[in-house]
Coordinates of C-alpha atoms in Angstrom, one line a residue:
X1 CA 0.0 0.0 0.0
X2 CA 1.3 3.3 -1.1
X3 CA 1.3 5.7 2.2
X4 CA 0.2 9.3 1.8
X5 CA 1.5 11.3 4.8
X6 CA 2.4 14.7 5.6
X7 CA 4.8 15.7 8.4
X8 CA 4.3 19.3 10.9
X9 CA 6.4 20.8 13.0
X10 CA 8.3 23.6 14.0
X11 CA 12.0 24.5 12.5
X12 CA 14.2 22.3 14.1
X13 CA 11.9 19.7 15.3
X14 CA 13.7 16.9 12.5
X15 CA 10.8 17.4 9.7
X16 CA 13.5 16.4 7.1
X17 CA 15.6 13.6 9.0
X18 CA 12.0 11.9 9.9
X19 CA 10.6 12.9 6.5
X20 CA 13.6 10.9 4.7
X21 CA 13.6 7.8 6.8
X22 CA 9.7 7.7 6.2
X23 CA 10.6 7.9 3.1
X24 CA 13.1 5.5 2.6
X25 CA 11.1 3.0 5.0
X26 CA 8.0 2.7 2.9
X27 CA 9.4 3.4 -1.1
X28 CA 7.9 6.6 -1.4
X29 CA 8.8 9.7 -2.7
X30 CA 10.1 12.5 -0.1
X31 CA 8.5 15.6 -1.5
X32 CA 9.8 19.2 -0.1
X33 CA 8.2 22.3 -1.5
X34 CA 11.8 23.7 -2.4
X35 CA 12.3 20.4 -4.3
X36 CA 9.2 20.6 -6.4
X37 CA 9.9 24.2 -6.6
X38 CA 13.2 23.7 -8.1
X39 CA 12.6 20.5 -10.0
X40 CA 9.4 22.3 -11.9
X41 CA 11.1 26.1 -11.9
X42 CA 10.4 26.4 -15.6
X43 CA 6.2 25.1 -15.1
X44 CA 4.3 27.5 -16.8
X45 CA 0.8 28.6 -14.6
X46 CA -1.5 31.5 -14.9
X47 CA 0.9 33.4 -12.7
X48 CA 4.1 32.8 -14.4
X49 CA 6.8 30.3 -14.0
X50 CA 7.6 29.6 -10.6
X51 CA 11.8 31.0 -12.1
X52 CA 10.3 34.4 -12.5
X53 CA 9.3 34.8 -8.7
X54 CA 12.9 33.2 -7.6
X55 CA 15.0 35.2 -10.3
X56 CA 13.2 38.1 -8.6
X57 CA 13.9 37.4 -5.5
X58 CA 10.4 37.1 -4.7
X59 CA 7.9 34.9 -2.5
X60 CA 6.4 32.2 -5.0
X61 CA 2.8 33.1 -4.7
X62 CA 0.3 30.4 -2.9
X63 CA -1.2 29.5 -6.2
X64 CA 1.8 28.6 -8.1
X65 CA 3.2 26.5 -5.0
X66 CA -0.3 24.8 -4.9
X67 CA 0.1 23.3 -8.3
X68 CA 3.7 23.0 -8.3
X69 CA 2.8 20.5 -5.5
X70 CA 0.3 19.2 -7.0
X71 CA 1.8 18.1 -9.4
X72 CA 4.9 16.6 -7.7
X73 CA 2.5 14.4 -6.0
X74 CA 0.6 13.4 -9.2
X75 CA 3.8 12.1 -10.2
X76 CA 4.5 10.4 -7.0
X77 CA 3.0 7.2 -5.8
X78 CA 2.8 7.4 -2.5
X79 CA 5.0 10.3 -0.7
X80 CA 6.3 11.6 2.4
X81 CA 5.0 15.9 2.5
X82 CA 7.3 18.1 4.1
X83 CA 7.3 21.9 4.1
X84 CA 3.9 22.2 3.2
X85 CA 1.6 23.3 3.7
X86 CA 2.7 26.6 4.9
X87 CA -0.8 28.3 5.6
X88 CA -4.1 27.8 6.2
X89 CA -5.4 28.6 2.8
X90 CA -2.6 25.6 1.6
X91 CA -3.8 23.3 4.0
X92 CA -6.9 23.8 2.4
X93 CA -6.5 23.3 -0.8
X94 CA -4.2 19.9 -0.2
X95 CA -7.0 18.5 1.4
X96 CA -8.9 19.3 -2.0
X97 CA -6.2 17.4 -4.1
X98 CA -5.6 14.4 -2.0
X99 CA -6.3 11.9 0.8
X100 CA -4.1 11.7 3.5
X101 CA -3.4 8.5 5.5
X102 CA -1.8 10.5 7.8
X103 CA -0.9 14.0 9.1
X104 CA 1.7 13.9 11.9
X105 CA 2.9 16.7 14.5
X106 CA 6.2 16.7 15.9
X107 CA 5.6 18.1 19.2
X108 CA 9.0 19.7 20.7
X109 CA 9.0 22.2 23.5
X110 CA 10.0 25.6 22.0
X111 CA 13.7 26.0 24.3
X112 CA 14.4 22.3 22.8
X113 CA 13.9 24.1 19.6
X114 CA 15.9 27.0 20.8
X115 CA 18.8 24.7 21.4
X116 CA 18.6 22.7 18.6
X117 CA 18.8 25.6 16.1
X118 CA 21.5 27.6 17.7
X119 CA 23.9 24.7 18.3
X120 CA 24.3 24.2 14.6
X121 CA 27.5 25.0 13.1
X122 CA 28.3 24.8 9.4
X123 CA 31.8 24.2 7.7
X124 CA 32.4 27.2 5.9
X125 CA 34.6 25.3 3.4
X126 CA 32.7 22.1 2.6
X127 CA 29.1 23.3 3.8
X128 CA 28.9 19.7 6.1
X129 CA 26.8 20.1 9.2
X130 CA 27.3 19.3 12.9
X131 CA 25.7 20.6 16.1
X132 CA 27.8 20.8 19.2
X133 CA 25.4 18.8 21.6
X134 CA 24.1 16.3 18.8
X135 CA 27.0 15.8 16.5
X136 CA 29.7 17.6 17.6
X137 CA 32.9 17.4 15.7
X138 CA 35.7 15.4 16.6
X139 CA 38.0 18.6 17.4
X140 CA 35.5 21.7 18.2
X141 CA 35.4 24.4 15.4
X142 CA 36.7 22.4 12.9
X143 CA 35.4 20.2 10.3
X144 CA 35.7 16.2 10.2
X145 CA 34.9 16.0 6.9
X146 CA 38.4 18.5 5.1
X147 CA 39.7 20.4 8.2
X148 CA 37.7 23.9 7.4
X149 CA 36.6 26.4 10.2
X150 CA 32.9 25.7 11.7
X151 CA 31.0 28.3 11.7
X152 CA 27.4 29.4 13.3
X153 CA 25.1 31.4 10.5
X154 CA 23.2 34.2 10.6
X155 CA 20.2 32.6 10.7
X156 CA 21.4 30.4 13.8
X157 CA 21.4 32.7 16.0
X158 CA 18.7 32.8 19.4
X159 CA 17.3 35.9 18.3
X160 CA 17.0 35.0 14.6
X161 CA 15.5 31.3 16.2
X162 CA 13.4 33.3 18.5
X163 CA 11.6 34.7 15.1
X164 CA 11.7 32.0 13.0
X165 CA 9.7 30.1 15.4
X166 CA 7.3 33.1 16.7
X167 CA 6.6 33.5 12.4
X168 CA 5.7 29.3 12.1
X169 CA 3.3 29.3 15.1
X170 CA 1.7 32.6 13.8
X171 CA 1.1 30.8 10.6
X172 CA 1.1 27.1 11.2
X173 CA -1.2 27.2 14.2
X174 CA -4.4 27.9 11.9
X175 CA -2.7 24.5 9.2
X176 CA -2.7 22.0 12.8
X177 CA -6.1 22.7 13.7
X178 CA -7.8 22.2 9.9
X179 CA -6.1 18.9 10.2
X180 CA -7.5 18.7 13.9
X181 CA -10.9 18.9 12.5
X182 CA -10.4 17.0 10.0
X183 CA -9.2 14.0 12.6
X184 CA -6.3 12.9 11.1
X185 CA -4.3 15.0 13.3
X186 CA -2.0 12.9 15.4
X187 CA 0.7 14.4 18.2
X188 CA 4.0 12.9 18.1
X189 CA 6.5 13.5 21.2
X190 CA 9.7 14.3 19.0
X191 CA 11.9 14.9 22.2
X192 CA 13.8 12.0 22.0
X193 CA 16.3 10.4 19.9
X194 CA 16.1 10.3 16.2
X195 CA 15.2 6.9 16.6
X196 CA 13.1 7.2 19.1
X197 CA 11.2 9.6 16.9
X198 CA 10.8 7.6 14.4
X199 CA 9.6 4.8 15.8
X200 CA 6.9 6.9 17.6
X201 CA 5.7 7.9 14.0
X202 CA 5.9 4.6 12.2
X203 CA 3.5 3.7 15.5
X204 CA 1.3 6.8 14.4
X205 CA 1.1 5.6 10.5
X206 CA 0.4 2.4 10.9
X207 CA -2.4 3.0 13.6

């Protein structure tokens, strides 16, 4: 049976290390709306390609990510949804274009969040990732993989965290209670090892 689920959480909460073991545990595609975004940049909608929005440096607008998606999932059989959707008025239209076996939450307190995001570091040769509590290097500050400096981004920062997070709930909250209503909403703990995690979702899927 070909599994149709979609993945929620919060930045940092493992969307895409759960989202590829899914995945890769039941043969099925792992779709990401950057992906699709990419992969079908030269797609041609009433709007415009979505490579005129991205040239531009723009937001692609809700329409043209709604059939970019829908499209990536036409093609898929059976897939693994992360990334998307964003808003309310997405969530809304996915559950127009598709039957979902199963919509999962990772639940993670927002200071585990916190944490997770600003212990990221980033060789700024080689671009490989660590985090200094998860998977910290084998010398701190510098790279395993070619000896380059480790370095935290911009975008790792508490206070760039801090808003990242404040800007999903403000926006995501509306997305987990469609999907509340709908009853196919089902809270996963996601503070535990990635493992642990993913045991605790293969539980929810197969419920």
């Amino acid at each position: 049976m070909s599994h149709r689920i979609l993945l929620l959480g919060a930045p940092g909460a493992g969307k895409g290390t759960q989202s590829a073991k899914l995945a890769d545990e039941y043969g099925v595609e792992h779709v990401t709306t950057g992906d699709a975004l990419r992969a079908n940049k030269e797609m041609e909608t009433e709007y415009g390609t979505p490579k005129s929005f991205m040239d531009a440096g723009e937001l692609v607008p809700d329409p043209v990510v709604n059939e970019i998606v829908e499209a990536a999932l036409d093609d898929a059989d059976g897939f693994v949804l992360d990334g998307y959707p964003r808003n309310l008025d997405q969530a809304e239209y996915l559950s127009e274009i598709t039957d979902l076996d199963a919509v999962i939450l990772l639940d993670v307190d927002e200071e585990v969040l916190v944490d997770r995001l600003t212990g990221r570091r980033v060789c700024d040769d080689c671009g490989a990732n660590f985090h200094v509590d998860f998977q910290p290097p084998e010398e701190p500050g510098v790279c395993d993989e070619c000896g380059g400096e480790l370095i935290q981004r911009d975008d790792d920062t508490e206070e760039t965290a801090r808003e990242r997070l404040e800007v999903f709930y403000e926006n995501t909250e509306p997305v987990v209670e469609h999907f509340r209503d709908e009853g196919v909403l089902v809270e996963v703990d996601g503070e535990a090892t990635p493992d642990e995690v993913f045991d605790r979702i293969a539980d929810a899927v197969e419920s």
